[in-house]
mmCIF file of C-alpha atoms in Angstrom:
data_model
loop_
_atom_site.group_PDB
_atom_site.id
_atom_site.type_symbol
_atom_site.label_atom_id
_atom_site.label_comp_id
_atom_site.label_asym_id
_atom_site.label_seq_id
_atom_site.Cartn_x
_atom_site.Cartn_y
_atom_site.Cartn_z
ATOM 1 C CA MET A 1 128.999 95.549 118.463
ATOM 2 C CA LYS A 2 125.305 96.107 119.161
ATOM 3 C CA TYR A 3 122.916 93.428 117.838
ATOM 4 C CA ALA A 4 119.490 94.260 116.505
ATOM 5 C CA SER A 5 117.763 91.500 118.458
ATOM 6 C CA GLU A 6 119.128 92.570 121.824
ATOM 7 C CA ALA A 7 116.990 95.632 122.619
ATOM 8 C CA PRO A 8 117.654 96.844 126.202
ATOM 9 C CA GLN A 9 114.746 97.204 128.588
ATOM 10 C CA ASP A 10 114.189 100.197 130.877
ATOM 11 C CA PRO A 11 114.520 98.906 134.470
ATOM 12 C CA ALA A 12 113.264 102.221 135.906
ATOM 13 C CA ALA A 13 109.971 101.932 134.070
ATOM 14 C CA GLN A 14 109.557 98.345 135.219
ATOM 15 C CA ALA A 15 110.324 99.255 138.860
ATOM 16 C CA ALA A 16 107.865 102.159 138.780
ATOM 17 C CA ALA A 17 105.130 99.898 137.505
ATOM 18 C CA GLY A 18 105.515 97.517 140.424
ATOM 19 C CA PRO A 19 105.351 93.720 140.359
ATOM 20 C CA GLY A 20 102.709 92.260 138.100
ATOM 21 C CA VAL A 21 101.663 95.687 136.770
ATOM 22 C CA PRO A 22 102.441 96.510 133.137
ATOM 23 C CA ALA A 23 104.611 99.586 132.738
ATOM 24 C CA PRO A 24 103.075 102.557 130.909
ATOM 25 C CA GLY A 25 103.206 101.930 127.191
ATOM 26 C CA SER A 26 104.039 98.243 127.706
ATOM 27 C CA VAL A 27 101.408 97.100 125.195
ATOM 28 C CA HIS A 28 102.922 99.404 122.624
ATOM 29 C CA ASP A 29 106.391 98.175 123.531
ATOM 30 C CA GLU A 30 105.333 94.542 123.148
ATOM 31 C CA GLN A 31 103.945 95.281 119.693
ATOM 32 C CA ARG A 32 107.131 97.119 118.762
ATOM 33 C CA VAL A 33 109.281 94.196 119.916
ATOM 34 C CA HIS A 34 107.033 91.785 118.020
ATOM 35 C CA ASP A 35 107.367 93.859 114.851
ATOM 36 C CA GLU A 36 111.137 94.049 115.271
ATOM 37 C CA GLN A 37 111.386 90.291 115.685
ATOM 38 C CA ARG A 38 109.217 89.712 112.612
ATOM 39 C CA GLY A 39 111.361 92.147 110.670
ATOM 40 C CA THR A 40 114.529 90.329 111.744
ATOM 41 C CA ARG A 41 113.058 86.975 110.725
ATOM 42 C CA ASN A 42 112.213 88.469 107.333
ATOM 43 C CA ARG A 43 115.871 89.503 107.017
ATOM 44 C CA VAL A 44 116.940 85.953 107.874
ATOM 45 C CA VAL A 45 114.643 84.517 105.205
ATOM 46 C CA ARG A 46 115.795 87.079 102.625
ATOM 47 C CA SER A 47 119.433 86.269 103.366
ATOM 48 C CA ILE A 48 118.788 82.561 102.772
ATOM 49 C CA LEU A 49 116.994 83.411 99.529
ATOM 50 C CA ASP A 50 119.901 85.564 98.328
ATOM 51 C CA HIS A 51 122.749 83.294 99.448
ATOM 52 C CA GLY A 52 121.262 79.799 99.459
ATOM 53 C CA PRO A 53 121.173 77.313 102.363
ATOM 54 C CA SER A 54 123.036 78.892 105.278
ATOM 55 C CA THR A 55 124.197 77.922 108.750
ATOM 56 C CA ALA A 56 123.346 79.932 111.842
ATOM 57 C CA ALA A 57 126.952 81.149 111.970
ATOM 58 C CA GLU A 58 126.852 82.359 108.368
ATOM 59 C CA LEU A 59 123.561 84.165 108.938
ATOM 60 C CA ALA A 60 124.828 85.757 112.130
ATOM 61 C CA LEU A 61 127.883 87.093 110.305
ATOM 62 C CA ARG A 62 125.897 88.501 107.399
ATOM 63 C CA LEU A 63 123.159 90.064 109.526
ATOM 64 C CA GLU A 64 125.366 91.182 112.431
ATOM 65 C CA LEU A 65 123.374 89.202 114.976
ATOM 66 C CA THR A 66 124.456 86.770 117.670
ATOM 67 C CA GLN A 67 124.285 83.108 116.736
ATOM 68 C CA ALA A 68 121.939 82.562 119.690
ATOM 69 C CA ALA A 69 119.544 85.195 118.333
ATOM 70 C CA VAL A 70 119.700 83.703 114.839
ATOM 71 C CA ARG A 71 118.951 80.222 116.194
ATOM 72 C CA ARG A 72 115.880 81.523 118.030
ATOM 73 C CA HIS A 73 114.571 83.040 114.814
ATOM 74 C CA LEU A 74 115.393 79.876 112.867
ATOM 75 C CA ASP A 75 113.487 77.769 115.412
ATOM 76 C CA THR A 76 110.426 79.966 114.870
ATOM 77 C CA LEU A 77 110.786 79.813 111.078
ATOM 78 C CA VAL A 78 111.115 76.020 111.188
ATOM 79 C CA THR A 79 107.946 75.801 113.282
ATOM 80 C CA GLU A 80 106.134 78.030 110.769
ATOM 81 C CA GLY A 81 107.297 75.816 107.905
ATOM 82 C CA VAL A 82 109.238 78.623 106.231
ATOM 83 C CA VAL A 83 112.708 77.042 106.461
ATOM 84 C CA GLU A 84 113.984 73.525 107.062
ATOM 85 C CA PRO A 85 117.343 72.216 108.365
ATOM 86 C CA ARG A 86 119.559 70.135 106.106
ATOM 87 C CA GLU A 87 122.924 68.508 106.396
ATOM 88 C CA LYS A 88 125.459 71.013 105.096
ATOM 89 C CA ARG A 89 127.314 69.664 102.087
ATOM 90 C CA VAL A 90 131.008 69.301 102.839
ATOM 91 C CA TYR A 91 133.570 69.482 100.051
ATOM 92 C CA GLY A 92 136.972 67.880 100.561
ATOM 93 C CA ALA A 93 138.071 66.169 103.763
ATOM 94 C CA ARG A 94 135.594 66.213 106.619
ATOM 95 C CA THR A 95 136.620 67.879 109.856
ATOM 96 C CA ARG A 96 136.051 66.226 113.203
ATOM 97 C CA GLY A 97 132.674 66.630 114.848
ATOM 98 C CA ARG A 98 129.120 66.836 113.583
ATOM 99 C CA PRO A 99 128.684 69.066 110.500
ATOM 100 C CA ALA A 100 126.694 72.254 111.028
ATOM 101 C CA LYS A 101 123.075 72.350 109.879
ATOM 102 C CA ALA A 102 122.293 74.530 106.913
ATOM 103 C CA PHE A 103 118.834 76.074 106.696
ATOM 104 C CA ALA A 104 117.038 76.233 103.353
ATOM 105 C CA LEU A 105 113.731 77.734 102.272
ATOM 106 C CA THR A 106 110.767 75.382 101.994
ATOM 107 C CA PRO A 107 108.364 75.714 99.044
ATOM 108 C CA CYS A 108 106.037 77.579 101.444
ATOM 109 C CA GLY A 109 108.823 79.985 102.367
ATOM 110 C CA ARG A 110 109.739 80.559 98.742
ATOM 111 C CA ASP A 111 106.111 81.286 97.842
ATOM 112 C CA ALA A 112 106.181 84.295 100.176
ATOM 113 C CA PHE A 113 108.307 86.074 97.583
ATOM 114 C CA ASP A 114 107.032 87.318 94.258
ATOM 115 C CA GLN A 115 106.692 84.553 91.698
ATOM 116 C CA ALA A 116 106.251 84.752 87.938
ATOM 117 C CA TYR A 117 104.315 81.524 87.445
ATOM 118 C CA ASP A 118 101.225 83.253 86.050
ATOM 119 C CA LYS A 119 103.302 85.183 83.533
ATOM 120 C CA LEU A 120 105.199 82.033 82.581
ATOM 121 C CA ALA A 121 101.959 80.108 82.022
ATOM 122 C CA GLY A 122 100.473 82.972 80.000
ATOM 123 C CA ASP A 123 103.599 83.238 77.856
ATOM 124 C CA ALA A 124 103.566 79.482 77.246
ATOM 125 C CA LEU A 125 99.924 79.483 76.123
ATOM 126 C CA ARG A 126 100.500 82.456 73.847
ATOM 127 C CA TRP A 127 103.438 80.617 72.293
ATOM 128 C CA ILE A 128 101.236 77.550 71.732
ATOM 129 C CA ALA A 129 98.639 79.725 70.013
ATOM 130 C CA GLN A 130 101.216 81.450 67.805
ATOM 131 C CA ALA A 131 102.977 78.191 66.937
ATOM 132 C CA ALA A 132 99.642 76.778 65.766
ATOM 133 C CA GLY A 133 99.187 79.699 63.374
ATOM 134 C CA GLY A 134 97.238 82.133 65.532
ATOM 135 C CA GLY A 135 93.586 83.028 65.054
ATOM 136 C CA GLU A 136 91.086 80.189 65.272
ATOM 137 C CA MET A 137 93.822 77.571 64.902
ATOM 138 C CA GLY A 138 95.694 79.108 67.814
ATOM 139 C CA GLU A 139 92.589 79.149 69.985
ATOM 140 C CA ALA A 140 91.923 75.513 69.100
ATOM 141 C CA ALA A 141 95.479 74.584 70.086
ATOM 142 C CA VAL A 142 95.086 76.263 73.488
ATOM 143 C CA ALA A 143 91.745 74.473 73.941
ATOM 144 C CA ALA A 144 93.425 71.141 73.138
ATOM 145 C CA PHE A 145 96.081 71.851 75.768
ATOM 146 C CA ALA A 146 93.415 72.787 78.324
ATOM 147 C CA ARG A 147 91.519 69.548 77.681
ATOM 148 C CA ALA A 148 94.679 67.461 77.973
ATOM 149 C CA ARG A 149 95.555 69.177 81.252
ATOM 150 C CA MET A 150 92.096 68.585 82.709
ATOM 151 C CA ALA A 151 92.056 64.977 81.490
ATOM 152 C CA ALA A 152 95.099 64.259 83.647
ATOM 153 C CA GLN A 153 93.455 65.862 86.701
ATOM 154 C CA ALA A 154 90.153 64.123 86.000
ATOM 155 C CA GLU A 155 91.548 60.668 86.729
ATOM 156 C CA GLY A 156 91.789 61.450 90.429
ATOM 157 C CA TYR A 157 88.336 63.021 90.415
ATOM 158 C CA ARG A 158 86.892 59.989 88.614
ATOM 159 C CA ARG A 159 88.127 57.616 91.307
ATOM 160 C CA ALA A 160 86.593 59.823 94.008
ATOM 161 C CA LEU A 161 83.213 59.838 92.250
ATOM 162 C CA GLU A 162 83.213 56.093 91.594
ATOM 163 C CA ALA A 163 83.613 55.481 95.321
ATOM 164 C CA ALA A 164 80.632 57.730 96.154
ATOM 165 C CA ALA A 165 76.910 57.049 96.048
ATOM 166 C CA PRO A 166 75.130 58.637 93.053
ATOM 167 C CA GLU A 167 73.413 61.229 95.247
ATOM 168 C CA SER A 168 76.756 62.211 96.824
ATOM 169 C CA ARG A 169 78.836 62.648 93.703
ATOM 170 C CA ALA A 170 78.727 66.441 93.713
ATOM 171 C CA GLU A 171 80.032 66.438 97.287
ATOM 172 C CA ALA A 172 82.718 63.905 96.346
ATOM 173 C CA LEU A 173 83.812 66.111 93.451
ATOM 174 C CA ALA A 174 83.906 69.141 95.768
ATOM 175 C CA ARG A 175 86.190 67.289 98.188
ATOM 176 C CA ALA A 176 88.490 66.189 95.363
ATOM 177 C CA LEU A 177 88.672 69.754 94.048
ATOM 178 C CA THR A 178 89.435 71.037 97.534
ATOM 179 C CA ASP A 179 92.373 68.646 97.731
ATOM 180 C CA ASP A 180 93.676 70.319 94.549
ATOM 181 C CA GLY A 181 93.419 73.794 96.079
ATOM 182 C CA TYR A 182 90.009 74.933 94.784
ATOM 183 C CA ALA A 183 88.274 75.235 98.210
ATOM 184 C CA ALA A 184 85.093 73.743 96.760
ATOM 185 C CA THR A 185 81.692 73.052 98.294
ATOM 186 C CA ALA A 186 78.437 71.555 97.031
ATOM 187 C CA ARG A 187 74.964 72.623 98.102
ATOM 188 C CA SER A 188 71.390 71.816 97.140
ATOM 189 C CA ALA A 189 69.398 73.985 94.755
ATOM 190 C CA PRO A 190 65.648 73.723 93.943
ATOM 191 C CA VAL A 191 66.170 71.720 90.752
ATOM 192 C CA GLY A 192 69.668 70.375 91.312
ATOM 193 C CA GLU A 193 72.904 71.251 93.039
ATOM 194 C CA GLN A 194 75.493 73.998 92.876
ATOM 195 C CA LEU A 195 79.208 73.275 92.893
ATOM 196 C CA CYS A 196 81.083 76.314 94.227
ATOM 197 C CA GLN A 197 84.838 76.802 93.915
ATOM 198 C CA HIS A 198 85.877 79.580 96.278
ATOM 199 C CA HIS A 199 89.445 79.698 94.976
ATOM 200 C CA CYS A 200 91.003 79.154 91.557
ATOM 201 C CA PRO A 201 94.778 78.558 91.355
ATOM 202 C CA VAL A 202 94.815 79.509 87.655
ATOM 203 C CA ALA A 203 92.397 82.454 87.750
ATOM 204 C CA HIS A 204 94.863 85.041 86.441
ATOM 205 C CA VAL A 205 95.754 82.890 83.428
ATOM 206 C CA ALA A 206 92.114 81.928 82.833
ATOM 207 C CA GLU A 207 91.275 85.634 82.498
ATOM 208 C CA GLN A 208 93.308 85.590 79.283
ATOM 209 C CA PHE A 209 92.488 82.044 78.194
ATOM 210 C CA PRO A 210 88.851 81.074 78.934
ATOM 211 C CA GLN A 211 89.575 77.692 77.350
ATOM 212 C CA LEU A 212 90.819 76.604 80.795
ATOM 213 C CA CYS A 213 87.363 77.196 82.311
ATOM 214 C CA GLU A 214 85.621 75.589 79.349
ATOM 215 C CA ALA A 215 87.727 72.436 79.602
ATOM 216 C CA GLU A 216 87.007 72.220 83.325
ATOM 217 C CA THR A 217 83.260 72.497 82.695
ATOM 218 C CA GLU A 218 83.436 69.732 80.076
ATOM 219 C CA VAL A 219 85.209 67.444 82.546
ATOM 220 C CA PHE A 220 82.583 68.100 85.241
ATOM 221 C CA SER A 221 79.868 67.185 82.742
ATOM 222 C CA ARG A 222 81.545 63.908 81.791
ATOM 223 C CA LEU A 223 82.305 62.925 85.372
ATOM 224 C CA LEU A 224 78.783 63.636 86.597
ATOM 225 C CA GLY A 225 77.092 62.152 83.536
ATOM 226 C CA THR A 226 74.898 65.174 82.879
ATOM 227 C CA HIS A 227 75.040 68.548 81.174
ATOM 228 C CA VAL A 228 76.223 71.174 83.656
ATOM 229 C CA GLN A 229 75.969 74.940 83.395
ATOM 230 C CA ARG A 230 78.706 77.357 84.441
ATOM 231 C CA LEU A 231 77.014 80.315 86.095
ATOM 232 C CA ALA A 232 79.981 82.361 87.306
ATOM 233 C CA THR A 233 83.774 82.288 87.305
ATOM 234 C CA ILE A 234 86.451 84.003 89.360
ATOM 235 C CA ALA A 235 88.373 84.596 86.126
ATOM 236 C CA HIS A 236 85.407 86.633 84.841
ATOM 237 C CA GLY A 237 85.414 88.798 87.956
ATOM 238 C CA ASP A 238 82.871 86.894 90.042
ATOM 239 C CA GLY A 239 83.576 86.048 93.677
ATOM 240 C CA VAL A 240 83.094 82.307 93.233
ATOM 241 C CA CYS A 241 83.192 79.815 90.363
ATOM 242 C CA THR A 242 79.657 78.384 90.382
ATOM 243 C CA THR A 243 78.465 75.386 88.354
ATOM 244 C CA PHE A 244 74.846 74.262 88.277
ATOM 245 C CA ILE A 245 74.296 70.506 88.225
ATOM 246 C CA PRO A 246 70.703 69.620 87.284
ATOM 247 C CA ARG A 247 68.988 66.810 89.146
ATOM 248 C CA SER A 248 68.771 63.663 87.043
ATOM 249 C CA GLU A 249 65.398 62.676 85.567
ATOM 250 C CA LYS A 250 65.118 59.677 87.877
ATOM 251 C CA ARG A 251 65.345 61.867 90.960
ATOM 252 C CA ARG A 252 63.018 64.647 89.865
ATOM 253 C CA THR A 253 59.489 64.847 91.214
ATOM 254 C CA THR A 254 56.497 65.866 89.164
ATOM 255 C CA LYS A 255 56.533 69.272 90.847
ATOM 256 C CA THR A 256 59.964 70.269 89.577
ATOM 257 C CA THR A 257 60.674 71.526 86.113
ATOM 258 C CA THR A 258 63.776 71.768 84.034
ATOM 259 C CA ALA A 259 65.367 75.175 83.690
ATOM 260 C CA SER A 260 64.668 76.491 80.234
ATOM 261 C CA ALA A 261 67.282 77.673 77.805
ATOM 262 C CA SER A 262 66.273 81.250 78.643
ATOM 263 C CA THR A 263 67.924 80.892 82.076
ATOM 264 C CA ALA A 264 71.366 80.330 80.604
ATOM 265 C CA GLY A 265 73.967 82.290 82.529
ATOM 266 C CA ARG A 266 71.677 82.932 85.506
ATOM 267 C CA ASN A 267 71.459 81.205 88.853
ATOM 268 C CA PRO A 268 68.446 78.849 88.622
ATOM 269 C CA ALA A 269 68.121 78.977 92.439
#
């Protein structure tokens, strides 16, 4: 039986190249071998997804590879955090010797496959709206859910801000948001600061339910103790979620002025 991971090399080409000299086409060959190995590892991961936690022997049998080849790929996948070894569950009487390790997908490995979380969340929010009677009552119910969700997240943000100096609270909030997957930064603006979220984990759902963005903005305002202005959102098609935080009255100089209501929706910088 010929195994996919055991591609023969051409000794004539290597001899012609001489010692230390790459054979013609060797760069292409290296890329081809790399692609083949990546493809085989993808097959290993897919087999674990389809059949559940599997030993090297089980994978070798299903994929028609040697156990040694499978173990090499598993070592790489473990290093990449895609799979993890577990003690294989044994039913009935145990045999002598150490039980074989079974390899299971990690959450990171599972995320590489298509997920339906956004659709599930959208369906759930639509159900909430319909159960509340639809229309304005439905929108209010979704808004109530969004506020409750943000209130739970806000507790961690509140602790981060309380531990920061008043002038560093925007930066503290950015760090807390980054820990939650929002890749946030804070930077100075002429009359305040801008909080930028370069990623939004719920952007696809927020496209359909802007109440999620509105609840987030309300929480920022309460945490920072000032009215904030949302200038852009990823859910609306912008590249970054941007929130303007005006400088407090105590910190303003006589040369700065407050943005007027006519600047609503525009970057005051």
